[in-house]
Amino acid sequence: MRNKETVACNLLNLRQTAKFLKKNDNYIILTHASPDGDTLGSAYALYYALNEIGKAACVVCPDVIPQKYDYFARKTDHVLRENATIIAVDVADERLLGSLQEEFAGTVDLCIDHHVSNTKYAKNLYLDDDAAATAESIYELIVEMKVNINDITAKAIYTGIATDTGSFKYSNVTAKTHLIAAALHEFNINASEINRLMFDTKSKKLLELEQAVLAAAEFHFDDSCILLPVTAEMQTATGCSGTELEGIAVISRSVEGVKAGITVKQIGDEEFKVSLRTYPPLDASEICKALGGGGHKGAAGATVTGTLDDVKQKVLSAVKLALEQAL
Amino acid sequence: MRNKETVACNLLNLRQTAKFLKKNDNYIILTHASPDGDTLGSAYALYYALNEIGKAACVVCPDVIPQKYDYFARKTDHVLRENATIIAVDVADERLLGSLQEEFAGTVDLCIDHHVSNTKYAKNLYLDDDAAATAESIYELIVEMKVNINDITAKAIYTGIATDTGSFKYSNVTAKTHLIAAALHEFNINASEINRLMFDTKSKKLLELEQAVLAAAEFHFDDSCILLPVTAEMQTATGCSGTELEGIAVISRSVEGVKAGITVKQIGDEEFKVSLRTYPPLDASEICKALGGGGHKGAAGATVTGTLDDVKQKVLSAVKLALEQAL
């Protein structure tokens, strides 16, 4: 990691950010590691917009971009590191640059983000924490820059918004989110196909894993708590791992009457990643803090060591305590 | 059933429909049987709007209204049948009035609908088949009538739109759908809670049924076809039946690479309801027609008699033929 200059982070408004983007010429756009629809959609939409006004730009992602994003994540220009302006999109913390930290930490010229937890690591920051997705801000920036939007740009923005809102289902959705979606529907975006790819497509092996996980599901505390174990054995038997497992936590929060949905995913010999989803009055971040982790009120996590039984017992004790205190 | 007068159906535009609604005083609003979020959301939104301008109105539903709609489906006025104007919302065919046919067939004064298949059974019809939900039209009518929208009216309309679009995921969504959603977000609708109730809440027994169904899932024809059997035994063991089973067909269409998703649900001793979900080039309605049923290109159904093995064989043969013809 190169020496990081300690400079104050300069907060920009929308107009200033648009001006910044128009001023320079060669852009390297960084996404966060384990890329999702918002970081990728934001990066590519910005790339296409900058291209549209004759700027050279490239998108650099710390990890391989999943194939399902092929409909907008095309090959970008080659931009030399030396004379480039570095932009990070949807990257709340430099550490989320993953494998790109070595090369880019301390050098980000502009960060465009919507996470209230942004660590202000960039020289300039455009942060709209009311935006449901960073892609919302990208849309507003493109409009502010008066740059033409193409179908592919619209698809990328739509993807960012749809993925970060669970297709307009989450509490981060505002009137503005829908107004932007309405504007994007004027383009040929084939939104239903994007939603099918993002939300309604699961692999055969994931279906097999879900089956194994459901068969091992445990209900506790008068069915107010469900625990879904995802053992190493299940992962090996089905060939499912990593980001493919994200949907399991969704199951844990969708069961009627459940106040605490726990997913316990084995990530090492005696190491488990605990994902917790709660409904009021339970606070997932408080419970996970007690387990050495953290997060949001409704969704939090922690890494817990021990055998599966140890870990189950630790998590269930913490949830039990919270349930008792909430009575 | 009372004698039906054969009169031509009078097609109204938005302005004429608004005028019709303002003209009369006592309204009975009918929904279709097996009520969903759109027919109920439309009926109650219209009820609240008519109440707002001093009209007496009541909502009559052929079946018990599921508890999950309690947040907007409150007790309505009592309106005498004798001097009432009868309105049907989201009811494409008189037969869909179910248990209300006896009393109301042939007497519907106004139907407000968005189904292209509407049989024009009402004396007056406002049909916008570009609307993703009938609730979209109800919103436009209330605006046209210049009637105040309350939070509960907005919740009812949002519910109709969300349920008929799978929370803005389906191909029926237009820019207008999102514009209306944006307008509804200006009210206190708690959209994320509505979406949780409509889409992300399943009972423990349904989870158990899903587990049994997934354990019995069969893949055919190089994994291009999945067949999910829902036997009477599974339904009895888990206590899941009727509309609770609707989500199973969704699973069958969500598996990667699958062109034909089949759900075979036992409804009698040797009687099965087949639900078919297909992706192009397969045409579900063509395949189901061969089985004595029908439907849409992407989703169709048929009732097939025989043992489970007979029925499986019949359906798989029909799908195999379609797959071969599509090559």
Short mmCIF file of C-alpha atoms in Angstrom, two decimals, chain A:
data_model
loop_
_atom_site.label_atom_id
_atom_site.label_comp_id
_atom_site.label_asym_id
_atom_site.label_seq_id
_atom_site.Cartn_x
_atom_site.Cartn_y
_atom_site.Cartn_z
CA MET A 1 0.00 0.00 0.00
CA ARG A 2 1.43 3.38 -0.96
CA ASN A 3 1.87 6.12 1.60
CA LYS A 4 -1.44 7.72 2.22
CA GLU A 5 -1.47 11.47 2.33
CA THR A 6 -3.68 12.64 5.13
CA VAL A 7 -5.81 15.27 3.48
CA ALA A 8 -9.23 16.50 4.48
CA CYS A 9 -12.08 15.05 2.45
CA ASN A 10 -13.77 17.71 0.35
CA LEU A 11 -17.56 17.36 0.30
CA LEU A 12 -19.06 18.22 -3.09
CA ASN A 13 -22.66 18.91 -4.03
CA LEU A 14 -24.30 17.58 -7.20
CA ARG A 15 -23.37 20.58 -9.35
CA GLN A 16 -19.75 20.55 -8.20
CA THR A 17 -19.49 16.80 -8.83
CA ALA A 18 -20.87 17.18 -12.34
CA LYS A 19 -18.34 19.96 -12.97
CA PHE A 20 -15.52 17.75 -11.63
CA LEU A 21 -16.50 14.99 -14.05
CA LYS A 22 -16.60 17.34 -17.03
CA LYS A 23 -13.26 18.95 -16.17
CA ASN A 24 -10.92 15.96 -16.51
CA ASP A 25 -10.24 13.52 -19.32
CA ASN A 26 -9.04 10.06 -18.29
CA TYR A 27 -11.00 8.21 -15.66
CA ILE A 28 -10.43 4.97 -13.84
CA ILE A 29 -13.68 3.93 -12.16
CA LEU A 30 -13.34 1.51 -9.24
CA THR A 31 -16.02 -0.76 -7.80
CA HIS A 32 -16.05 -2.53 -4.48
CA ALA A 33 -15.03 -6.16 -4.02
CA SER A 34 -17.69 -8.91 -4.30
CA PRO A 35 -19.38 -6.56 -6.77
CA ASP A 36 -23.16 -6.21 -6.72
CA GLY A 37 -25.62 -4.61 -9.11
CA ASP A 38 -25.28 -1.15 -7.60
CA THR A 39 -21.49 -0.78 -7.69
CA LEU A 40 -21.35 -2.29 -11.21
CA GLY A 41 -24.42 -0.49 -12.54
CA SER A 42 -23.10 2.82 -11.19
CA ALA A 43 -19.60 2.27 -12.58
CA TYR A 44 -20.74 1.28 -16.07
CA ALA A 45 -23.43 3.96 -16.31
CA LEU A 46 -20.79 6.54 -15.42
CA TYR A 47 -18.42 4.97 -17.93
CA TYR A 48 -20.96 5.17 -20.75
CA ALA A 49 -21.85 8.75 -19.85
CA LEU A 50 -18.21 9.86 -19.82
CA ASN A 51 -17.63 8.08 -23.13
CA GLU A 52 -20.64 9.88 -24.57
CA ILE A 53 -18.87 13.23 -24.03
CA GLY A 54 -15.54 12.01 -25.40
CA LYS A 55 -13.74 11.13 -22.18
CA ALA A 56 -11.55 8.03 -21.96
CA ALA A 57 -12.59 5.84 -19.05
CA CYS A 58 -12.30 2.31 -17.79
CA VAL A 59 -14.01 0.28 -15.10
CA VAL A 60 -11.77 -1.70 -12.76
CA CYS A 61 -13.34 -4.30 -10.47
CA PRO A 62 -11.36 -6.08 -7.73
CA ASP A 63 -13.08 -9.39 -8.53
CA VAL A 64 -14.36 -11.23 -11.56
CA ILE A 65 -17.65 -9.69 -12.70
CA PRO A 66 -20.41 -12.32 -12.56
CA GLN A 67 -21.65 -13.31 -16.00
CA LYS A 68 -25.22 -12.25 -15.28
CA TYR A 69 -24.16 -8.60 -15.66
CA ASP A 70 -22.97 -9.17 -19.26
CA TYR A 71 -25.89 -7.16 -20.66
CA PHE A 72 -24.25 -3.92 -19.59
CA ALA A 73 -20.74 -4.79 -18.33
CA ARG A 74 -18.88 -4.65 -21.63
CA LYS A 75 -15.16 -4.21 -22.33
CA THR A 76 -14.07 -0.66 -21.47
CA ASP A 77 -11.21 1.55 -22.74
CA HIS A 78 -7.62 1.18 -21.62
CA VAL A 79 -6.66 4.11 -19.43
CA LEU A 80 -3.10 4.60 -18.21
CA ARG A 81 -2.77 4.81 -14.46
CA GLU A 82 -0.36 7.76 -14.69
CA ASN A 83 -2.56 10.54 -15.97
CA ALA A 84 -5.88 9.21 -14.72
CA THR A 85 -8.46 10.60 -12.32
CA ILE A 86 -9.52 7.87 -9.91
CA ILE A 87 -13.21 7.54 -9.05
CA ALA A 88 -14.70 5.01 -6.63
CA VAL A 89 -18.45 4.31 -6.82
CA ASP A 90 -20.54 2.78 -4.04
CA VAL A 91 -17.31 2.09 -2.07
CA ALA A 92 -17.97 3.12 1.56
CA ASP A 93 -14.50 2.23 2.85
CA GLU A 94 -11.12 1.87 1.16
CA ARG A 95 -10.83 -1.64 2.55
CA LEU A 96 -13.78 -2.63 0.34
CA LEU A 97 -11.50 -2.12 -2.67
CA GLY A 98 -10.20 -5.60 -1.81
CA SER A 99 -7.40 -6.64 -4.14
CA LEU A 100 -7.21 -3.09 -5.54
CA GLN A 101 -6.22 -1.58 -2.18
CA GLU A 102 -2.52 -2.07 -2.84
CA GLU A 103 -2.69 -0.05 -6.03
CA PHE A 104 -5.36 2.52 -5.29
CA ALA A 105 -5.65 3.16 -1.53
CA GLY A 106 -4.98 6.81 -0.76
CA THR A 107 -5.31 7.84 -4.40
CA VAL A 108 -9.06 8.09 -4.93
CA ASP A 109 -9.83 11.56 -6.31
CA LEU A 110 -13.61 11.29 -6.13
CA CYS A 111 -15.95 8.93 -4.35
CA ILE A 112 -19.66 8.81 -5.25
CA ASP A 113 -21.61 6.94 -2.60
CA HIS A 114 -24.84 6.59 -0.63
CA HIS A 115 -23.63 4.79 2.51
CA VAL A 116 -24.04 6.87 5.66
CA SER A 117 -21.02 4.92 6.99
CA ASN A 118 -18.69 6.29 4.27
CA THR A 119 -15.24 6.76 5.85
CA LYS A 120 -14.40 9.89 3.81
CA TYR A 121 -11.18 8.36 2.47
CA ALA A 122 -11.37 10.10 -0.91
CA LYS A 123 -10.07 13.58 -1.75
CA ASN A 124 -13.58 14.53 -2.89
CA LEU A 125 -16.84 12.95 -1.90
CA TYR A 126 -20.36 13.16 -3.26
CA LEU A 127 -22.51 11.45 -0.65
CA ASP A 128 -26.29 11.28 -0.80
CA ASP A 129 -27.30 9.00 2.02
CA ASP A 130 -30.99 9.49 1.21
CA ALA A 131 -30.42 7.78 -2.14
CA ALA A 132 -31.64 4.18 -2.20
CA ALA A 133 -28.72 3.29 -4.47
CA THR A 134 -25.55 4.99 -5.69
CA ALA A 135 -27.03 4.50 -9.16
CA GLU A 136 -29.71 7.07 -8.23
CA SER A 137 -26.96 9.65 -7.79
CA ILE A 138 -25.30 8.58 -11.03
CA TYR A 139 -28.59 9.21 -12.82
CA GLU A 140 -28.87 12.66 -11.29
CA LEU A 141 -25.26 13.46 -12.16
CA ILE A 142 -25.77 12.45 -15.79
CA VAL A 143 -28.88 14.64 -15.96
CA GLU A 144 -27.00 17.51 -14.28
CA MET A 145 -24.17 17.10 -16.83
CA LYS A 146 -26.79 17.19 -19.60
CA VAL A 147 -25.28 14.04 -21.09
CA ASN A 148 -27.33 11.81 -23.36
CA ILE A 149 -28.57 8.53 -21.82
CA ASN A 150 -28.46 5.42 -24.01
CA ASP A 151 -30.38 2.17 -23.54
CA ILE A 152 -27.33 0.46 -22.04
CA THR A 153 -26.72 3.35 -19.62
CA ALA A 154 -30.37 3.15 -18.56
CA LYS A 155 -30.07 -0.64 -18.07
CA ALA A 156 -27.01 -0.19 -15.84
CA ILE A 157 -28.72 2.48 -13.70
CA TYR A 158 -31.92 0.43 -13.44
CA THR A 159 -29.89 -2.59 -12.33
CA GLY A 160 -28.24 -0.59 -9.55
CA ILE A 161 -31.53 0.74 -8.25
CA ALA A 162 -33.38 -2.58 -8.54
CA THR A 163 -30.69 -4.59 -6.75
CA ASP A 164 -30.25 -2.17 -3.84
CA THR A 165 -34.00 -1.87 -3.28
CA GLY A 166 -34.90 -5.56 -3.73
CA SER A 167 -36.90 -4.43 -6.76
CA PHE A 168 -38.52 -1.46 -5.01
CA LYS A 169 -39.46 -3.47 -1.93
CA TYR A 170 -37.20 -2.09 0.80
CA SER A 171 -37.67 0.87 3.13
CA ASN A 172 -34.94 2.89 1.34
CA VAL A 173 -37.29 3.49 -1.63
CA THR A 174 -38.53 7.08 -1.96
CA ALA A 175 -40.74 8.92 -4.42
CA LYS A 176 -37.52 9.93 -6.21
CA THR A 177 -36.54 6.29 -6.68
CA HIS A 178 -39.78 5.65 -8.56
CA LEU A 179 -39.49 8.89 -10.55
CA ILE A 180 -36.06 7.82 -11.79
CA ALA A 181 -37.39 4.33 -12.60
CA ALA A 182 -40.20 5.97 -14.58
CA ALA A 183 -37.66 7.97 -16.57
CA LEU A 184 -35.60 4.83 -17.23
CA HIS A 185 -38.69 3.00 -18.52
CA GLU A 186 -38.73 5.47 -21.42
CA PHE A 187 -35.65 3.63 -22.70
CA ASN A 188 -35.52 0.09 -24.02
CA ILE A 189 -34.35 -1.48 -20.77
CA ASN A 190 -36.39 -4.72 -20.68
CA ALA A 191 -36.81 -4.29 -16.94
CA SER A 192 -38.64 -7.59 -16.44
CA GLU A 193 -35.69 -9.50 -17.89
CA ILE A 194 -33.26 -7.59 -15.63
CA ASN A 195 -35.43 -8.43 -12.62
CA ARG A 196 -35.61 -12.07 -13.65
CA LEU A 197 -31.81 -12.24 -13.86
CA MET A 198 -31.31 -10.40 -10.57
CA PHE A 199 -34.05 -11.94 -8.45
CA ASP A 200 -35.74 -14.95 -9.98
CA THR A 201 -32.89 -17.08 -11.24
CA LYS A 202 -31.29 -19.68 -9.07
CA SER A 203 -28.94 -22.47 -10.08
CA LYS A 204 -29.88 -26.12 -9.75
CA LYS A 205 -27.13 -26.53 -7.16
CA LEU A 206 -28.48 -23.63 -5.10
CA LEU A 207 -31.90 -25.30 -5.20
CA GLU A 208 -30.24 -28.47 -3.89
CA LEU A 209 -28.49 -26.52 -1.16
CA GLU A 210 -31.73 -24.80 -0.13
CA GLN A 211 -33.33 -28.20 0.13
CA ALA A 212 -30.56 -29.44 2.46
CA VAL A 213 -30.69 -26.23 4.53
CA LEU A 214 -34.49 -26.37 4.90
CA ALA A 215 -34.27 -30.02 5.95
CA ALA A 216 -31.86 -28.96 8.72
CA ALA A 217 -33.83 -25.85 9.75
CA GLU A 218 -34.47 -25.46 13.48
CA PHE A 219 -37.25 -23.48 15.14
CA HIS A 220 -36.67 -22.08 18.62
CA PHE A 221 -38.40 -20.04 21.32
CA ASP A 222 -42.01 -20.76 20.35
CA ASP A 223 -41.20 -20.43 16.63
CA SER A 224 -40.09 -16.80 17.08
CA CYS A 225 -36.63 -17.79 15.88
CA ILE A 226 -35.47 -19.88 12.93
CA LEU A 227 -31.91 -21.14 12.54
CA LEU A 228 -30.61 -22.27 9.14
CA PRO A 229 -27.29 -24.14 9.22
CA VAL A 230 -25.15 -24.07 6.04
CA THR A 231 -22.40 -26.57 6.80
CA ALA A 232 -19.17 -27.06 4.86
CA GLU A 233 -20.50 -30.50 3.96
CA MET A 234 -23.63 -29.02 2.34
CA GLN A 235 -21.50 -26.52 0.43
CA THR A 236 -19.16 -29.24 -0.84
CA ALA A 237 -21.96 -31.67 -1.72
CA THR A 238 -23.81 -29.07 -3.81
CA GLY A 239 -20.87 -26.99 -5.04
CA CYS A 240 -22.51 -23.82 -3.73
CA SER A 241 -20.42 -21.21 -1.95
CA GLY A 242 -19.61 -17.51 -1.60
CA THR A 243 -22.08 -14.94 -2.87
CA GLU A 244 -24.35 -17.73 -4.16
CA LEU A 245 -25.39 -18.31 -0.55
CA GLU A 246 -26.71 -14.77 0.00
CA GLY A 247 -30.31 -15.78 -0.67
CA ILE A 248 -30.39 -18.14 2.30
CA ALA A 249 -30.57 -15.25 4.79
CA VAL A 250 -33.62 -13.98 2.88
CA ILE A 251 -35.43 -17.25 3.65
CA SER A 252 -34.70 -16.80 7.36
CA ARG A 253 -36.47 -13.44 7.45
CA SER A 254 -39.51 -14.50 5.45
CA VAL A 255 -41.12 -16.95 7.83
CA GLU A 256 -44.34 -15.74 9.41
CA GLY A 257 -44.07 -15.00 13.14
CA VAL A 258 -40.28 -15.16 13.17
CA LYS A 259 -38.63 -12.23 14.99
CA ALA A 260 -35.05 -13.50 14.55
CA GLY A 261 -33.81 -15.36 11.47
CA ILE A 262 -30.32 -16.80 11.88
CA THR A 263 -28.13 -18.23 9.14
CA VAL A 264 -24.96 -19.98 10.33
CA LYS A 265 -22.58 -20.51 7.42
CA GLN A 266 -19.41 -22.51 7.86
CA ILE A 267 -16.38 -20.66 6.46
CA GLY A 268 -13.55 -22.57 8.17
CA ASP A 269 -12.85 -25.66 10.20
CA GLU A 270 -14.22 -24.12 13.38
CA GLU A 271 -15.31 -20.78 11.99
CA PHE A 272 -18.81 -19.64 11.08
CA LYS A 273 -20.30 -16.53 9.54
CA VAL A 274 -23.51 -15.68 11.35
CA SER A 275 -26.12 -13.59 9.50
CA LEU A 276 -28.98 -12.28 11.56
CA ARG A 277 -32.23 -10.76 10.31
CA THR A 278 -34.61 -9.32 12.90
CA TYR A 279 -37.91 -7.54 13.19
CA PRO A 280 -38.72 -4.91 15.84
CA PRO A 281 -38.38 -4.81 18.79
CA LEU A 282 -35.27 -6.93 18.24
CA ASP A 283 -32.14 -5.09 17.08
CA ALA A 284 -29.83 -7.31 15.00
CA SER A 285 -26.87 -4.93 15.36
CA GLU A 286 -27.08 -5.05 19.18
CA ILE A 287 -27.24 -8.85 19.20
CA CYS A 288 -24.34 -9.17 16.75
CA LYS A 289 -22.28 -6.63 18.69
CA ALA A 290 -22.46 -9.03 21.64
CA LEU A 291 -21.02 -11.68 19.29
CA GLY A 292 -18.20 -9.41 18.12
CA GLY A 293 -19.85 -8.26 14.92
CA GLY A 294 -22.15 -5.44 13.85
CA GLY A 295 -24.47 -4.09 11.19
CA HIS A 296 -27.89 -2.51 10.88
CA LYS A 297 -31.03 -2.77 13.01
CA GLY A 298 -32.73 -5.27 10.73
CA ALA A 299 -29.68 -7.06 9.32
CA ALA A 300 -26.33 -7.72 10.97
CA GLY A 301 -23.58 -10.30 11.13
CA ALA A 302 -20.65 -11.68 13.07
CA THR A 303 -17.90 -14.24 12.65
CA VAL A 304 -18.05 -16.77 15.48
CA THR A 305 -15.55 -19.56 16.18
CA GLY A 306 -16.17 -23.02 17.61
CA THR A 307 -17.95 -26.17 16.51
CA LEU A 308 -21.36 -25.82 14.87
CA ASP A 309 -23.00 -26.69 18.19
CA ASP A 310 -20.88 -24.11 20.06
CA VAL A 311 -21.76 -21.42 17.56
CA LYS A 312 -25.47 -22.30 17.54
CA GLN A 313 -25.50 -22.15 21.33
CA LYS A 314 -23.73 -18.75 21.43
CA VAL A 315 -26.06 -17.20 18.88
CA LEU A 316 -29.22 -18.69 20.34
CA SER A 317 -28.24 -17.46 23.84
CA ALA A 318 -27.74 -13.94 22.52
CA VAL A 319 -31.09 -14.04 20.71
CA LYS A 320 -32.84 -15.52 23.75
CA LEU A 321 -31.52 -12.72 25.95
CA ALA A 322 -32.71 -10.11 23.46
CA LEU A 323 -36.14 -11.75 23.23
CA GLU A 324 -36.44 -11.77 27.02
CA GLN A 325 -35.37 -8.15 27.29
CA ALA A 326 -37.87 -7.18 24.61
CA LEU A 327 -40.80 -8.67 26.51
#
